[in-house]
Short mmCIF file of C-alpha atoms (C1' of nucleotides) in Angstrom, two decimals:
data_model
loop_
_atom_site.label_atom_id
_atom_site.label_comp_id
_atom_site.label_asym_id
_atom_site.label_seq_id
_atom_site.Cartn_x
_atom_site.Cartn_y
_atom_site.Cartn_z
CA UNK A 1 -49.12 12.37 4.77
CA UNK A 2 -45.61 13.68 3.65
CA UNK A 3 -43.45 11.34 1.38
CA UNK A 4 -40.08 10.43 2.88
CA UNK A 5 -37.17 11.82 1.01
CA UNK A 6 -34.70 9.11 -0.80
CA UNK A 7 -31.46 9.03 1.02
CA UNK A 8 -28.56 9.15 -1.27
CA UNK A 9 -25.01 8.11 -0.19
CA UNK A 10 -22.24 9.36 -2.89
CA UNK A 11 -18.91 7.68 -3.17
CA UNK A 12 -16.67 8.89 -5.59
CA UNK A 13 -13.06 10.40 -5.47
CA UNK A 14 -13.32 12.96 -8.26
CA UNK A 15 -14.43 16.28 -6.08
CA UNK A 16 -16.04 17.96 -9.27
CA UNK A 17 -18.18 14.88 -10.17
CA UNK A 18 -19.00 14.30 -6.45
CA UNK A 19 -19.90 17.58 -5.41
CA UNK A 20 -22.03 18.21 -8.65
CA UNK A 21 -23.87 15.11 -7.85
CA UNK A 22 -24.32 15.91 -4.36
CA UNK A 23 -25.63 19.47 -5.36
CA UNK A 24 -28.17 18.20 -8.00
CA UNK A 25 -29.53 15.58 -5.98
CA UNK A 26 -29.53 17.59 -2.59
CA UNK A 27 -31.20 20.25 -4.68
CA UNK A 28 -34.30 18.11 -5.98
CA UNK A 29 -37.45 17.69 -3.76
CA UNK A 30 -37.69 14.25 -2.61
CA UNK A 31 -33.86 13.47 -2.56
CA UNK A 32 -31.65 13.88 0.30
CA UNK A 33 -27.76 13.31 0.43
CA UNK A 34 -26.77 11.68 3.93
CA UNK A 35 -23.14 10.83 3.36
CA UNK A 36 -20.34 11.48 0.66
CA UNK A 37 -17.11 9.59 0.63
CA UNK A 38 -14.19 10.33 -1.40
CA UNK A 39 -12.88 6.68 -1.71
CA UNK A 40 -13.92 3.33 -1.30
CA UNK A 41 -11.62 2.51 1.76
CA UNK A 42 -13.16 5.74 3.46
CA UNK A 43 -16.59 4.47 2.68
CA UNK A 44 -15.92 0.98 4.41
CA UNK A 45 -13.83 2.32 7.31
CA UNK A 46 -16.31 4.93 8.08
CA UNK A 47 -19.37 2.31 8.18
CA UNK A 48 -21.03 3.25 4.87
CA UNK A 49 -24.54 4.49 5.58
CA UNK A 50 -28.13 3.39 6.46
CA UNK A 51 -29.75 0.23 4.45
CA UNK A 52 -32.61 2.48 3.22
CA UNK A 53 -30.05 4.71 1.39
CA UNK A 54 -29.22 4.18 -2.30
CA UNK A 55 -25.45 4.22 -2.78
CA UNK A 56 -23.84 5.84 -5.82
CA UNK A 57 -20.56 4.07 -6.45
CA UNK A 58 -17.93 5.03 -8.74
CA UNK A 59 -16.34 2.23 -10.27
CA UNK A 60 -12.81 3.70 -11.07
CA UNK A 61 -11.40 4.72 -7.75
CA UNK A 62 -7.74 4.68 -6.45
CA UNK A 63 -7.39 2.11 -3.36
CA UNK A 64 -10.30 -0.52 -3.30
CA UNK A 65 -11.98 -0.34 -6.50
CA UNK A 66 -15.69 0.06 -6.52
CA UNK A 67 -16.43 -3.72 -7.68
CA UNK A 68 -14.63 -4.96 -4.65
CA UNK A 69 -15.90 -2.22 -2.30
CA UNK A 70 -19.50 -3.45 -3.31
CA UNK A 71 -18.57 -6.97 -2.51
CA UNK A 72 -17.13 -6.37 0.66
CA UNK A 73 -19.87 -3.99 1.95
CA UNK A 74 -22.58 -6.32 0.65
CA UNK A 75 -21.28 -9.26 2.94
CA UNK A 76 -21.83 -6.94 5.73
CA UNK A 77 -24.99 -5.10 4.44
CA UNK A 78 -26.87 -7.83 2.34
CA UNK A 79 -29.68 -5.01 1.83
CA UNK A 80 -27.61 -2.20 0.62
CA UNK A 81 -28.79 -0.94 -2.53
CA UNK A 82 -25.85 0.15 -4.75
CA UNK A 83 -25.95 1.89 -8.00
CA UNK A 84 -22.71 1.68 -10.11
CA UNK A 85 -21.54 4.60 -12.08
CA UNK A 86 -18.74 4.44 -14.73
CA UNK A 87 -17.28 6.73 -17.22
CA UNK A 88 -16.38 3.73 -19.85
CA UNK A 89 -18.47 0.97 -20.61
CA UNK A 90 -16.02 -1.96 -19.81
CA UNK A 91 -18.27 -4.74 -19.96
CA UNK A 92 -16.18 -6.97 -17.57
CA UNK A 93 -16.37 -4.42 -15.07
CA UNK A 94 -20.01 -4.33 -15.19
CA UNK A 95 -20.39 -7.78 -14.79
CA UNK A 96 -17.97 -7.93 -11.85
CA UNK A 97 -19.97 -5.21 -10.26
CA UNK A 98 -23.31 -7.32 -10.73
CA UNK A 99 -21.44 -10.29 -9.22
CA UNK A 100 -20.51 -8.49 -6.31
CA UNK A 101 -24.11 -7.18 -5.74
CA UNK A 102 -24.76 -3.97 -7.42
CA UNK A 103 -28.27 -3.30 -8.46
CA UNK A 104 -27.83 -1.01 -11.17
CA UNK A 105 -25.37 0.54 -13.57
CA UNK A 106 -25.54 3.82 -15.33
CA UNK A 107 -22.77 5.65 -17.16
CA UNK A 108 -21.60 8.88 -16.22
CA UNK A 109 -22.79 11.02 -18.94
CA UNK A 110 -26.41 10.30 -17.97
CA UNK A 111 -28.34 13.45 -17.91
CA UNK A 112 -29.07 14.43 -14.39
CA UNK A 113 -32.79 13.78 -14.84
CA UNK A 114 -32.32 10.42 -15.73
CA UNK A 115 -29.97 9.68 -13.01
CA UNK A 116 -32.62 11.07 -10.50
CA UNK A 117 -34.94 8.85 -12.19
CA UNK A 118 -32.48 5.70 -11.86
CA UNK A 119 -31.99 6.38 -7.90
CA UNK A 120 -35.89 6.52 -7.63
CA UNK A 121 -35.97 3.30 -9.55
CA UNK A 122 -33.40 1.66 -7.28
CA UNK A 123 -35.66 2.78 -4.40
CA UNK A 124 -38.67 1.56 -5.78
CA UNK A 125 -37.14 -1.97 -6.46
CA UNK A 126 -35.99 -1.69 -10.23
CA UNK A 127 -32.69 -2.22 -11.56
CA UNK A 128 -31.81 0.89 -13.76
CA UNK A 129 -29.26 0.53 -16.28
CA UNK A 130 -27.93 2.48 -19.32
CA UNK A 131 -29.45 1.24 -22.53
CA UNK A 132 -25.87 0.28 -23.85
CA UNK A 133 -25.25 -1.48 -20.86
CA UNK A 134 -28.59 -3.32 -20.33
CA UNK A 135 -28.06 -4.76 -23.97
CA UNK A 136 -25.04 -6.23 -23.06
CA UNK A 137 -26.18 -7.71 -19.91
CA UNK A 138 -29.22 -9.35 -21.60
CA UNK A 139 -27.10 -10.30 -24.35
CA UNK A 140 -25.17 -12.62 -21.93
CA UNK A 141 -28.25 -14.92 -21.62
CA UNK A 142 -28.41 -15.34 -25.30
CA UNK A 143 -27.31 -18.69 -26.93
CA UNK A 144 -24.00 -18.42 -28.47
CA UNK A 145 -24.24 -18.44 -32.21
CA UNK A 146 -20.70 -19.40 -33.10
CA UNK A 147 -20.90 -22.76 -31.22
CA UNK A 148 -18.01 -24.75 -32.91
CA UNK A 149 -19.67 -28.00 -32.03
CA UNK A 150 -21.89 -30.27 -34.23
CA UNK A 151 -25.56 -30.99 -32.98
CA UNK A 152 -24.39 -34.29 -32.07
CA UNK A 153 -21.79 -32.77 -29.90
CA UNK A 154 -24.06 -30.54 -28.27
CA UNK A 155 -26.33 -33.36 -27.46
CA UNK A 156 -23.43 -35.19 -25.63
CA UNK A 157 -22.11 -32.17 -23.90
CA UNK A 158 -25.37 -31.42 -22.48
CA UNK A 159 -25.55 -34.82 -20.70
CA UNK A 160 -22.07 -34.25 -19.69
CA UNK A 161 -22.95 -31.16 -17.79
CA UNK A 162 -25.87 -33.40 -15.92
CA UNK A 163 -22.82 -35.67 -14.96
CA UNK A 164 -23.86 -38.75 -16.84
CA UNK A 165 -21.06 -41.09 -17.94
CA UNK A 166 -20.09 -42.75 -21.10
CA UNK A 167 -22.55 -45.92 -20.62
CA UNK A 168 -25.67 -43.59 -19.86
CA UNK A 169 -25.00 -41.27 -22.65
CA UNK A 170 -24.57 -44.11 -24.97
CA UNK A 171 -27.90 -45.67 -23.87
CA UNK A 172 -29.48 -42.34 -24.25
CA UNK A 173 -28.34 -41.78 -27.69
CA UNK A 174 -28.47 -45.23 -28.97
CA UNK A 175 -24.85 -45.37 -30.04
CA UNK A 176 -22.03 -47.22 -28.34
CA UNK A 177 -20.10 -45.94 -25.51
CA UNK A 178 -17.01 -45.88 -27.70
CA UNK A 179 -18.75 -43.58 -30.20
CA UNK A 180 -19.78 -41.39 -27.00
CA UNK A 181 -16.01 -41.29 -25.88
CA UNK A 182 -15.09 -40.03 -29.63
CA UNK A 183 -17.54 -37.27 -29.38
CA UNK A 184 -16.36 -36.18 -26.17
CA UNK A 185 -12.48 -36.28 -27.28
CA UNK A 186 -13.94 -33.88 -30.19
CA UNK A 187 -15.62 -31.61 -27.84
CA UNK A 188 -12.29 -31.41 -25.88
CA UNK A 189 -10.21 -30.41 -28.83
CA UNK A 190 -12.74 -27.80 -30.06
CA UNK A 191 -13.21 -26.36 -26.75
CA UNK A 192 -9.48 -26.50 -25.77
CA UNK A 193 -10.10 -28.46 -22.54
CA UNK A 194 -8.92 -31.93 -21.39
CA UNK A 195 -11.74 -32.86 -18.43
CA UNK A 196 -15.22 -33.01 -18.04
CA UNK A 197 -15.22 -30.26 -15.52
CA UNK A 198 -13.64 -27.84 -17.90
CA UNK A 199 -15.90 -28.67 -20.61
CA UNK A 200 -19.13 -28.11 -18.33
CA UNK A 201 -17.44 -24.70 -17.08
CA UNK A 202 -16.89 -23.73 -20.91
CA UNK A 203 -20.25 -24.89 -22.16
CA UNK A 204 -22.11 -22.96 -19.33
CA UNK A 205 -20.21 -19.76 -19.38
CA UNK A 206 -20.37 -19.36 -23.26
CA UNK A 207 -24.03 -21.06 -23.48
CA UNK A 208 -23.06 -23.74 -25.56
CA UNK A 209 -26.03 -25.75 -24.40
CA UNK B 1 -33.97 15.15 -42.83
CA UNK B 2 -37.07 13.16 -41.83
CA UNK B 3 -36.90 10.57 -39.19
CA UNK B 4 -37.90 7.09 -40.27
CA UNK B 5 -40.86 5.60 -38.40
CA UNK B 6 -40.06 2.64 -36.04
CA UNK B 7 -41.59 -0.33 -37.42
CA UNK B 8 -43.25 -2.83 -34.90
CA UNK B 9 -44.90 -6.13 -35.54
CA UNK B 10 -47.58 -7.55 -32.87
CA UNK B 11 -47.90 -10.91 -32.09
CA UNK B 12 -50.61 -11.55 -29.52
CA UNK B 13 -53.80 -14.04 -29.35
CA UNK B 14 -55.83 -11.74 -27.58
CA UNK B 15 -57.97 -9.72 -29.85
CA UNK B 16 -58.64 -6.75 -27.71
CA UNK B 17 -54.89 -6.35 -26.61
CA UNK B 18 -53.54 -6.88 -30.07
CA UNK B 19 -55.92 -4.19 -31.74
CA UNK B 20 -55.70 -1.82 -28.72
CA UNK B 21 -51.66 -2.18 -28.92
CA UNK B 22 -51.91 -1.35 -32.89
CA UNK B 23 -54.09 1.29 -32.32
CA UNK B 24 -51.90 2.78 -29.64
CA UNK B 25 -48.78 2.29 -31.36
CA UNK B 26 -49.95 2.95 -35.12
CA UNK B 27 -51.78 6.27 -33.63
CA UNK B 28 -48.58 7.92 -32.34
CA UNK B 29 -46.15 9.81 -34.75
CA UNK B 30 -42.94 7.94 -35.16
CA UNK B 31 -44.50 4.48 -34.95
CA UNK B 32 -46.12 2.22 -37.53
CA UNK B 33 -47.41 -1.07 -37.02
CA UNK B 34 -46.23 -3.38 -40.24
CA UNK B 35 -47.97 -6.50 -39.28
CA UNK B 36 -50.08 -8.34 -36.57
CA UNK B 37 -50.29 -12.02 -36.01
CA UNK B 38 -52.67 -13.91 -33.90
CA UNK B 39 -50.48 -16.56 -32.84
CA UNK B 40 -46.82 -17.90 -32.78
CA UNK B 41 -47.63 -20.33 -35.41
CA UNK B 42 -49.33 -17.88 -37.80
CA UNK B 43 -46.35 -15.56 -37.41
CA UNK B 44 -43.52 -18.31 -37.88
CA UNK B 45 -45.55 -19.77 -40.96
CA UNK B 46 -45.78 -16.42 -42.48
CA UNK B 47 -42.43 -15.20 -42.43
CA UNK B 48 -42.64 -12.82 -39.59
CA UNK B 49 -41.51 -9.34 -40.23
CA UNK B 50 -38.54 -7.35 -41.57
CA UNK B 51 -35.42 -7.30 -39.28
CA UNK B 52 -35.52 -3.83 -38.44
CA UNK B 53 -38.81 -4.00 -36.89
CA UNK B 54 -39.43 -4.31 -33.52
CA UNK B 55 -41.44 -7.49 -32.55
CA UNK B 56 -43.99 -7.38 -29.57
CA UNK B 57 -44.62 -10.79 -28.39
CA UNK B 58 -46.93 -12.14 -26.03
CA UNK B 59 -45.63 -15.02 -23.99
CA UNK B 60 -49.03 -16.93 -23.32
CA UNK B 61 -50.39 -18.30 -26.45
CA UNK B 62 -51.99 -21.29 -27.62
CA UNK B 63 -50.03 -23.27 -29.87
CA UNK B 64 -46.21 -22.58 -30.11
CA UNK B 65 -45.24 -20.67 -26.84
CA UNK B 66 -43.92 -17.23 -27.13
CA UNK B 67 -40.72 -18.39 -25.62
CA UNK B 68 -40.28 -21.30 -28.32
CA UNK B 69 -41.37 -18.95 -30.96
CA UNK B 70 -38.65 -16.53 -30.47
CA UNK B 71 -36.22 -19.46 -30.20
CA UNK B 72 -37.05 -20.61 -33.61
CA UNK B 73 -37.53 -17.26 -35.19
CA UNK B 74 -33.93 -16.15 -33.83
CA UNK B 75 -32.14 -19.10 -35.46
CA UNK B 76 -33.50 -17.82 -38.64
CA UNK B 77 -33.28 -14.27 -38.02
CA UNK B 78 -30.39 -13.50 -35.77
CA UNK B 79 -30.99 -9.83 -35.62
CA UNK B 80 -34.53 -9.64 -34.95
CA UNK B 81 -35.42 -7.52 -31.87
CA UNK B 82 -38.16 -9.16 -29.85
CA UNK B 83 -39.65 -7.29 -26.93
CA UNK B 84 -41.83 -9.90 -24.65
CA UNK B 85 -45.00 -9.09 -23.30
CA UNK B 86 -46.57 -10.97 -20.14
CA UNK B 87 -49.33 -10.77 -17.69
CA UNK B 88 -47.89 -12.23 -15.00
CA UNK B 89 -44.21 -12.02 -13.84
CA UNK B 90 -43.09 -15.67 -13.90
CA UNK B 91 -39.58 -15.58 -13.36
CA UNK B 92 -38.67 -18.84 -15.24
CA UNK B 93 -40.58 -17.81 -18.39
CA UNK B 94 -38.66 -14.38 -18.35
CA UNK B 95 -35.13 -16.13 -18.16
CA UNK B 96 -36.41 -18.80 -20.79
CA UNK B 97 -37.24 -15.88 -23.29
CA UNK B 98 -33.99 -14.12 -22.47
CA UNK B 99 -32.19 -17.47 -23.25
CA UNK B 100 -34.05 -17.97 -26.37
CA UNK B 101 -33.06 -14.42 -27.43
CA UNK B 102 -35.42 -11.73 -26.63
CA UNK B 103 -34.03 -8.26 -25.84
CA UNK B 104 -36.63 -7.09 -23.35
CA UNK B 105 -39.41 -7.79 -21.20
CA UNK B 106 -42.41 -5.78 -20.24
CA UNK B 107 -45.25 -6.65 -18.11
CA UNK B 108 -48.60 -5.83 -20.03
CA UNK B 109 -50.23 -3.37 -17.33
CA UNK B 110 -47.46 -1.11 -18.41
CA UNK B 111 -48.80 2.36 -19.20
CA UNK B 112 -49.01 3.00 -22.98
CA UNK B 113 -46.45 5.91 -22.83
CA UNK B 114 -43.94 3.65 -21.20
CA UNK B 115 -44.38 1.10 -23.71
CA UNK B 116 -43.85 3.27 -26.45
CA UNK B 117 -40.83 4.43 -24.78
CA UNK B 118 -39.76 0.85 -24.34
CA UNK B 119 -40.16 0.01 -28.22
CA UNK B 120 -38.16 2.92 -28.63
CA UNK B 121 -35.33 1.77 -26.47
CA UNK B 122 -35.20 -1.23 -28.16
CA UNK B 123 -34.83 0.34 -31.46
CA UNK B 124 -32.08 2.51 -30.19
CA UNK B 125 -30.15 -0.49 -28.77
CA UNK B 126 -31.38 -0.69 -25.30
CA UNK B 127 -32.98 -3.69 -23.40
CA UNK B 128 -35.85 -2.28 -21.49
CA UNK B 129 -37.54 -4.33 -18.87
CA UNK B 130 -40.27 -3.72 -16.18
CA UNK B 131 -38.58 -2.76 -12.70
CA UNK B 132 -39.49 -5.89 -11.05
CA UNK B 133 -38.31 -7.84 -13.83
CA UNK B 134 -34.99 -6.23 -14.15
CA UNK B 135 -34.34 -6.43 -10.38
CA UNK B 136 -34.99 -10.53 -10.87
CA UNK B 137 -32.73 -10.62 -13.79
CA UNK B 138 -29.81 -8.65 -12.10
CA UNK B 139 -30.40 -10.61 -9.14
CA UNK B 140 -29.63 -13.74 -10.79
CA UNK B 141 -26.01 -12.51 -11.05
CA UNK B 142 -25.64 -12.18 -7.47
CA UNK B 143 -23.81 -14.50 -5.17
CA UNK B 144 -25.82 -17.00 -3.42
CA UNK B 145 -26.09 -15.91 0.20
CA UNK B 146 -27.25 -19.38 1.26
CA UNK B 147 -24.07 -21.10 0.50
CA UNK B 148 -23.89 -24.35 2.41
CA UNK B 149 -20.22 -25.03 1.89
CA UNK B 150 -17.38 -24.03 4.18
CA UNK B 151 -14.88 -21.41 3.00
CA UNK B 152 -12.41 -24.19 2.33
CA UNK B 153 -14.85 -26.00 0.34
CA UNK B 154 -15.69 -23.22 -1.89
CA UNK B 155 -11.78 -22.66 -2.47
CA UNK B 156 -11.73 -26.33 -3.46
CA UNK B 157 -14.80 -26.02 -5.69
CA UNK B 158 -13.31 -23.25 -7.46
CA UNK B 159 -10.20 -25.09 -8.58
CA UNK B 160 -12.70 -28.06 -9.26
CA UNK B 161 -14.50 -25.72 -11.72
CA UNK B 162 -11.21 -25.12 -13.75
CA UNK B 163 -10.44 -28.86 -14.03
CA UNK B 164 -7.71 -29.22 -11.60
CA UNK B 165 -7.23 -32.75 -10.32
CA UNK B 166 -6.50 -34.09 -6.55
CA UNK B 167 -2.70 -33.40 -6.85
CA UNK B 168 -2.84 -29.66 -8.06
CA UNK B 169 -5.49 -28.75 -5.91
CA UNK B 170 -3.31 -30.01 -3.06
CA UNK B 171 -0.21 -28.27 -3.89
CA UNK B 172 -2.07 -24.83 -4.55
CA UNK B 173 -3.79 -25.04 -0.98
CA UNK B 174 -0.48 -26.66 0.65
CA UNK B 175 -2.43 -29.72 1.88
CA UNK B 176 -2.57 -33.43 1.16
CA UNK B 177 -4.36 -34.84 -1.92
CA UNK B 178 -6.10 -37.02 0.74
CA UNK B 179 -7.67 -33.90 2.41
CA UNK B 180 -8.70 -32.33 -1.13
CA UNK B 181 -10.64 -35.84 -1.72
CA UNK B 182 -12.20 -35.58 1.79
CA UNK B 183 -13.31 -31.72 0.95
CA UNK B 184 -14.63 -33.03 -2.35
CA UNK B 185 -16.57 -35.64 -0.90
CA UNK B 186 -18.11 -33.27 1.66
CA UNK B 187 -19.15 -30.78 -1.13
CA UNK B 188 -20.75 -33.90 -3.19
CA UNK B 189 -22.78 -34.53 0.05
CA UNK B 190 -23.78 -30.98 0.42
CA UNK B 191 -24.85 -30.22 -3.06
CA UNK B 192 -26.34 -33.80 -3.40
CA UNK B 193 -24.24 -34.72 -6.48
CA UNK B 194 -21.62 -37.48 -7.15
CA UNK B 195 -19.42 -36.29 -9.87
CA UNK B 196 -17.13 -33.41 -10.66
CA UNK B 197 -19.37 -32.40 -13.74
CA UNK B 198 -22.39 -32.19 -11.71
CA UNK B 199 -20.46 -30.10 -8.88
CA UNK B 200 -19.20 -27.68 -11.36
CA UNK B 201 -22.81 -27.30 -13.22
CA UNK B 202 -24.45 -26.81 -9.58
CA UNK B 203 -21.56 -24.27 -8.52
CA UNK B 204 -22.13 -22.08 -11.68
CA UNK B 205 -25.85 -22.10 -11.84
CA UNK B 206 -26.17 -21.34 -8.06
CA UNK B 207 -23.37 -19.08 -8.08
CA UNK B 208 -21.36 -20.73 -5.31
CA UNK B 209 -18.13 -19.77 -6.58
"C1'" DT C 1 -16.56 -27.86 29.47
"C1'" DT C 2 -18.62 -30.58 26.36
"C1'" DG C 3 -19.93 -31.37 21.89
"C1'" DA C 4 -20.37 -30.41 17.02
"C1'" DA C 5 -18.16 -29.05 12.78
"C1'" DA C 6 -14.56 -28.09 10.21
"C1'" DA C 7 -9.98 -29.29 8.71
"C1'" DC C 8 -6.99 -32.33 8.16
"C1'" DT C 9 -4.61 -37.12 7.22
"C1'" DA C 10 -4.44 -42.22 5.60
"C1'" DC C 11 -5.34 -46.48 2.94
"C1'" DC C 12 -8.37 -49.83 -0.13
"C1'" DC C 13 -10.60 -50.79 -4.57
"C1'" DA C 14 -13.60 -50.87 -8.26
"C1'" DT C 15 -14.87 -48.03 -11.86
"C1'" DT C 16 -14.29 -44.28 -14.99
"C1'" DC C 17 -11.83 -41.16 -17.59
"C1'" DG C 18 -8.60 -39.14 -20.91
"C1'" DG C 19 -4.79 -39.96 -24.83
"C1'" DG C 20 -3.20 -42.62 -28.43
"C1'" DC C 21 -4.04 -45.27 -32.93
"C1'" DG C 22 -6.89 -47.20 -36.20
"C1'" DA C 23 -11.02 -47.95 -39.03
"C1'" DT C 24 -15.76 -47.56 -41.89
"C1'" DT C 25 -19.60 -45.22 -43.72
"C1'" DG C 26 -21.99 -41.29 -45.66
"C1'" DA C 27 -22.68 -36.45 -46.92
"C1'" DC C 28 -21.50 -32.46 -48.91
"C1'" DC C 29 -18.23 -29.23 -51.82
"C1'" DG C 30 -15.54 -27.70 -55.34
"C1'" DC D 1 -13.88 -37.35 -58.59
"C1'" DG D 2 -10.93 -36.61 -54.67
"C1'" DG D 3 -11.15 -34.25 -50.16
"C1'" DT D 4 -12.94 -33.07 -45.85
"C1'" DC D 5 -15.72 -33.62 -42.10
"C1'" DA D 6 -19.25 -35.64 -38.95
"C1'" DA D 7 -20.74 -39.91 -37.04
"C1'" DT D 8 -19.91 -44.27 -35.90
"C1'" DC D 9 -17.09 -48.22 -33.74
"C1'" DG D 10 -13.12 -50.90 -31.71
"C1'" DC D 11 -8.72 -51.75 -28.44
"C1'" DC D 12 -5.04 -50.74 -24.94
"C1'" DC D 13 -3.58 -48.59 -20.97
"C1'" DG D 14 -1.94 -45.70 -17.10
"C1'" DA D 15 -3.95 -42.37 -14.29
"C1'" DA D 16 -7.97 -40.18 -12.02
"C1'" DT D 17 -11.88 -40.60 -9.63
"C1'" DG D 18 -15.60 -41.82 -6.19
"C1'" DG D 19 -17.03 -44.56 -2.35
"C1'" DG D 20 -16.03 -46.74 2.11
"C1'" DT D 21 -13.76 -46.67 6.52
"C1'" DA D 22 -11.01 -44.54 10.20
"C1'" DG D 23 -8.45 -41.30 12.61
"C1'" DT D 24 -6.50 -36.57 14.93
"C1'" DT D 25 -6.46 -31.58 15.77
"C1'" DT D 26 -8.60 -27.39 15.93
"C1'" DT D 27 -12.32 -24.21 16.36
"C1'" DC D 28 -16.16 -22.32 18.00
"C1'" DA D 29 -20.66 -22.10 20.01
"C1'" DA D 30 -23.85 -23.90 23.66
#
DNA sequence: TTGAAAACTACCCATTCGGGCGATTGACCG
DNA sequence: CGGTCAATCGCCCGAATGGGTAGTTTTCAA
């Protein structure tokens, strides 16, 4: 029984890159370029592509940025499989893309063979990433080693995140509510915040707990 | 100039798997098994290994679990490179390991060639993951599609996360503080929480904002 | 058209929070 | 030995929060 070719859609404003990619992919058995777009806006306006296709999306494009393009398209096509391509490894752009719904992230200087492998990986349910990028993404899970808080403060902050009040925290740590308050004041100072909500946000985003 | 072999340390309680891995890795040019341990406790007690080595750590072991072992070891050796191995793809164990400081995650039924490649990838600064696992990890960045909140409530929640108070939110959204309060009440009900801190935690952990 | 949900507004009230000021003890460091 | 910092505790007070109750209007789907 014949294997179905993997359908690929390319969105890139750079003519040379787009056509080169199309040629490489289209010329490889088992792959098929079903559509090409020269901008994110064109992609969105003209209906994108089938949900089965793997979408190669450039991140630096004039008009709608690749990241926003993914977010907009994903809201209409939740099953779309988007593989981002970029020239530089701006880590913030990576996270933005992932939050928008991209499933993989490759730098553009990736050898063609590896890129084809990545497309196939997406098609088979993986999430290919260039090594440098993967390392950074995984690093975002790691606990912050430069935690300015003392151990006791981390304990308090942990309970703060769970929505406990002075009294409850005090009882759990066998100290007075006034002391809890003192710890919280100290936490606020160190984190440069002045409310529980901000403290929780900072704690979770910077992996302090 | 001669390439230096990649040093590998193996921690696994299963004799067959451990010795098989050691044989495969040790028998491959460019790789060298520098130490083997039969449990996490043994690994920790006997000082582990050099920081240059790639550590293959089984996740299911009697005594100290692989995950805790990583966390404990990492606190002493922040530069340790740990690649987790597991038989089952328990996603929670994956996240626990990553939070503990692991740099990669492979399922045990991975073909030897791919495993060697993964070890090399760790050594070169990557973060190898089995495709199924990578997909789940990346998926954790994606916005929650089953957000029970209305659009307005999401707007309010977003500002709540930033620590804004009733008045500020009201001014930003051009509504009265009483309405903001009503929205927040509704948010609390839907998220089953009753404080800002809990709401922020729920919002960030479930990617509602 | 009827009903449900969302968005909007208002008021009361007890509790909680955040900021400011001050204080003691013990540990650790130079 | 003096200095710094973490951890502990206390008090005052104005502002913010959470819960309860009670409406109107709009919007959208059945």
